[in-house]
PDB file of C-alpha atoms in Angstrom:
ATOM      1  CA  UNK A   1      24.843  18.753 -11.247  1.00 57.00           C
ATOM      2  CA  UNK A   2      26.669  15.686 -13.446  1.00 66.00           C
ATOM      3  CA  UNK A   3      28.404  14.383 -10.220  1.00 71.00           C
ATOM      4  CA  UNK A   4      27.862  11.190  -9.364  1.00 76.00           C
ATOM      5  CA  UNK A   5      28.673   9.206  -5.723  1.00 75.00           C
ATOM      6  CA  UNK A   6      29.011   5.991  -5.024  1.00 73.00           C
ATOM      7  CA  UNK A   7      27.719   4.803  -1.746  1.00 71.00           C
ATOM      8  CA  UNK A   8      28.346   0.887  -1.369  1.00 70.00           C
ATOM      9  CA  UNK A   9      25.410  -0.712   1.013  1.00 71.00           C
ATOM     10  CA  UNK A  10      26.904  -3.640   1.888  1.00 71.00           C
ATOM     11  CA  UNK A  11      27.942  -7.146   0.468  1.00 73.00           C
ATOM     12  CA  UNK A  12      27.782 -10.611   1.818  1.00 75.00           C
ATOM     13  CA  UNK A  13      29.586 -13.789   1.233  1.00 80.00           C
ATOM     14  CA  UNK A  14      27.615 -16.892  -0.320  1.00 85.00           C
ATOM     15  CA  UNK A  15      28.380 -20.337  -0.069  1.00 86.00           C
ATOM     16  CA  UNK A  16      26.581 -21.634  -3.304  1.00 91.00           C
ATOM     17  CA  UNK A  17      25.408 -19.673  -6.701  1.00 93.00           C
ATOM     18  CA  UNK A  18      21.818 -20.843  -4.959  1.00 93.00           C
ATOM     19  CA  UNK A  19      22.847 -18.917  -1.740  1.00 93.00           C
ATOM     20  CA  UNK A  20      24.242 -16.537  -3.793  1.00 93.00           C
ATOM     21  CA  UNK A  21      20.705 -15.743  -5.631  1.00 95.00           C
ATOM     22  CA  UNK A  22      18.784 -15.878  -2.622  1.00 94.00           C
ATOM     23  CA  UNK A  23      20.852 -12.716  -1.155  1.00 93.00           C
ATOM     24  CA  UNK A  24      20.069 -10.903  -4.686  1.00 95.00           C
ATOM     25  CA  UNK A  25      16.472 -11.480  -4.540  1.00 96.00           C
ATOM     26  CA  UNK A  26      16.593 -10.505  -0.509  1.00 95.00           C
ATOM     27  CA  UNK A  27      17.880  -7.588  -1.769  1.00 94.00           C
ATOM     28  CA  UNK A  28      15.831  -6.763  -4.392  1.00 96.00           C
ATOM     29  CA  UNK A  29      12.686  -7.401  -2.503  1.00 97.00           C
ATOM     30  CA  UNK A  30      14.204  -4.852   0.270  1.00 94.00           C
ATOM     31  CA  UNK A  31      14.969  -2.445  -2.276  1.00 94.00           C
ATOM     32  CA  UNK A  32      11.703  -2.516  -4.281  1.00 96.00           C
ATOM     33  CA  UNK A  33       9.546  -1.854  -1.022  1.00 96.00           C
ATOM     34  CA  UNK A  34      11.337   1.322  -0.464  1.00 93.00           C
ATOM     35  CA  UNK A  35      10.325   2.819  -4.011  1.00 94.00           C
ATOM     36  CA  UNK A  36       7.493   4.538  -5.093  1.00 95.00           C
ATOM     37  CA  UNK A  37       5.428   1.599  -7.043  1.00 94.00           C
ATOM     38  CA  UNK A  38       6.208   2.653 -10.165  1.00 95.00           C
ATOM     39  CA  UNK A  39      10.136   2.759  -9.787  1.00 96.00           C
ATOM     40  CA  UNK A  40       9.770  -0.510  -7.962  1.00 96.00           C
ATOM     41  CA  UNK A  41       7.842  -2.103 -10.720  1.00 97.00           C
ATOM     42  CA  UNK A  42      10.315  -3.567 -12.686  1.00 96.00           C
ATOM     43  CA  UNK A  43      12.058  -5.005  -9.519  1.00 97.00           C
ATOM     44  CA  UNK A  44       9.030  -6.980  -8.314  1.00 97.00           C
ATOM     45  CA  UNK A  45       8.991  -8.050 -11.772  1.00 98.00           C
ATOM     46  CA  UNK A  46      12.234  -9.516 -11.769  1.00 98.00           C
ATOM     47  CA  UNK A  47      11.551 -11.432  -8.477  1.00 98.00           C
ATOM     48  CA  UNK A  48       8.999 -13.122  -9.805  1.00 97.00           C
ATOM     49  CA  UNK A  49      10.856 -13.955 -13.040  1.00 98.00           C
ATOM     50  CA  UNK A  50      11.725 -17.540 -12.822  1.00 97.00           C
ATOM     51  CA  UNK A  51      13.689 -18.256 -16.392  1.00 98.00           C
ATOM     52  CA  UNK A  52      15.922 -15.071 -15.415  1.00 97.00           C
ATOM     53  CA  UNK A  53      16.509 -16.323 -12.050  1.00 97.00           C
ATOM     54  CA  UNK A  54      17.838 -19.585 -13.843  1.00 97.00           C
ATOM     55  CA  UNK A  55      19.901 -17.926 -16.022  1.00 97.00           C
ATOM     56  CA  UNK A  56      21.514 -16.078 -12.711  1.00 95.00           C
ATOM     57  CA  UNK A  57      22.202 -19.596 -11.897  1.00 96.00           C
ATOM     58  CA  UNK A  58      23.860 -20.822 -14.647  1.00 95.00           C
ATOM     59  CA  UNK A  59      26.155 -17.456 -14.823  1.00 95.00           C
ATOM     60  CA  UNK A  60      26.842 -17.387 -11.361  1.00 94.00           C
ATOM     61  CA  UNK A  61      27.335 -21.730 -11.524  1.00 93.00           C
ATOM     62  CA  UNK A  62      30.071 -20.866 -14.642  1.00 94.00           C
ATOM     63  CA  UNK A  63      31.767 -18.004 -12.282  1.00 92.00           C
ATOM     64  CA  UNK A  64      30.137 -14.820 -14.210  1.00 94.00           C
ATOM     65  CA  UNK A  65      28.829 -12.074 -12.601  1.00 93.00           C
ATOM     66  CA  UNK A  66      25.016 -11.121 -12.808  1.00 95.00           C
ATOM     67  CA  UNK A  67      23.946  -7.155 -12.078  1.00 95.00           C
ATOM     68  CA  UNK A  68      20.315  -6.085 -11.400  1.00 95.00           C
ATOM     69  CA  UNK A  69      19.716  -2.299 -11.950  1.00 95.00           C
ATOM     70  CA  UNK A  70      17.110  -0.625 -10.284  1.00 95.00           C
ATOM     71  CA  UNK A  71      16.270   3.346 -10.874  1.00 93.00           C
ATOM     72  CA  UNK A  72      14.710   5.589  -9.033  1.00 92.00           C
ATOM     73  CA  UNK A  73      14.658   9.605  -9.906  1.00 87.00           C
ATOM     74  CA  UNK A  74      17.869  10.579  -9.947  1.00 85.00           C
ATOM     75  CA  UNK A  75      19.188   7.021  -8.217  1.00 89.00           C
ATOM     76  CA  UNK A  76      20.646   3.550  -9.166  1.00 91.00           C
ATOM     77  CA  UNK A  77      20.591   0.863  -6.924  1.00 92.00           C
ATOM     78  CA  UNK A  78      23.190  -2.078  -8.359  1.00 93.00           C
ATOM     79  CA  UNK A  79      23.246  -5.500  -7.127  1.00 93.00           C
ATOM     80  CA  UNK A  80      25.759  -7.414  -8.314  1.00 92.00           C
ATOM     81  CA  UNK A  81      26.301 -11.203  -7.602  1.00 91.00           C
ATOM     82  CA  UNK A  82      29.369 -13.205  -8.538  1.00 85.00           C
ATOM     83  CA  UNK A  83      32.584 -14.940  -7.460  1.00 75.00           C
ATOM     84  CA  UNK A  84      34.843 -12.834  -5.217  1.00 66.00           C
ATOM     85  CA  UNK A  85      36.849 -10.113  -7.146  1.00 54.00           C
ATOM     86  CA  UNK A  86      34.418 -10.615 -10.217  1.00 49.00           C
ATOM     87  CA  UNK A  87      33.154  -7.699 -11.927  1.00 47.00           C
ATOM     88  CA  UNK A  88      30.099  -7.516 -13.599  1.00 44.00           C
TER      89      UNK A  88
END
């Protein structure tokens, strides 16, 4: 009932923290139109969140890891952005 998987959907390689935020917000966008509206709210509020996206710049620009965490029932999507090996 407790058990929990882990089920990784992919990753990609960035050039730039710029690329590297335009994969996460890719992502969230394809994530968010899979979810009943109100699981996907605060998603497609973070996309449109400009002074957060800025801060995922300047963590990602000083080599920190940024995680989004989307829920949905009994699920967690995690994003994760950052330099190769980082954890978040």
């Amino acid at each position: 009932m407790h058990e929990t998987n882990t089920i990784p959907l992919g990753s990609h390689g960035a050039a730039s923290p710029r690329l590297a935020l335009r994969w996460l917000r890719e992502r969230t966008r394809h994530v968010t139109d899979q979810l009943d509206t109100a699981y996907a709210q605060p998603g497609r509020y973070w996309l449109t969140d400009e002074a957060e996206h800025e801060r995922v710049l300047a963590y990602l620009t000083t080599g920190t890891a940024y995680q989004l965490t989307l829920y949905a029932e009994n699920t967690r999507y995690v994003l994760v952005a950052g330099p190769s090996g980082a954890s978040a």
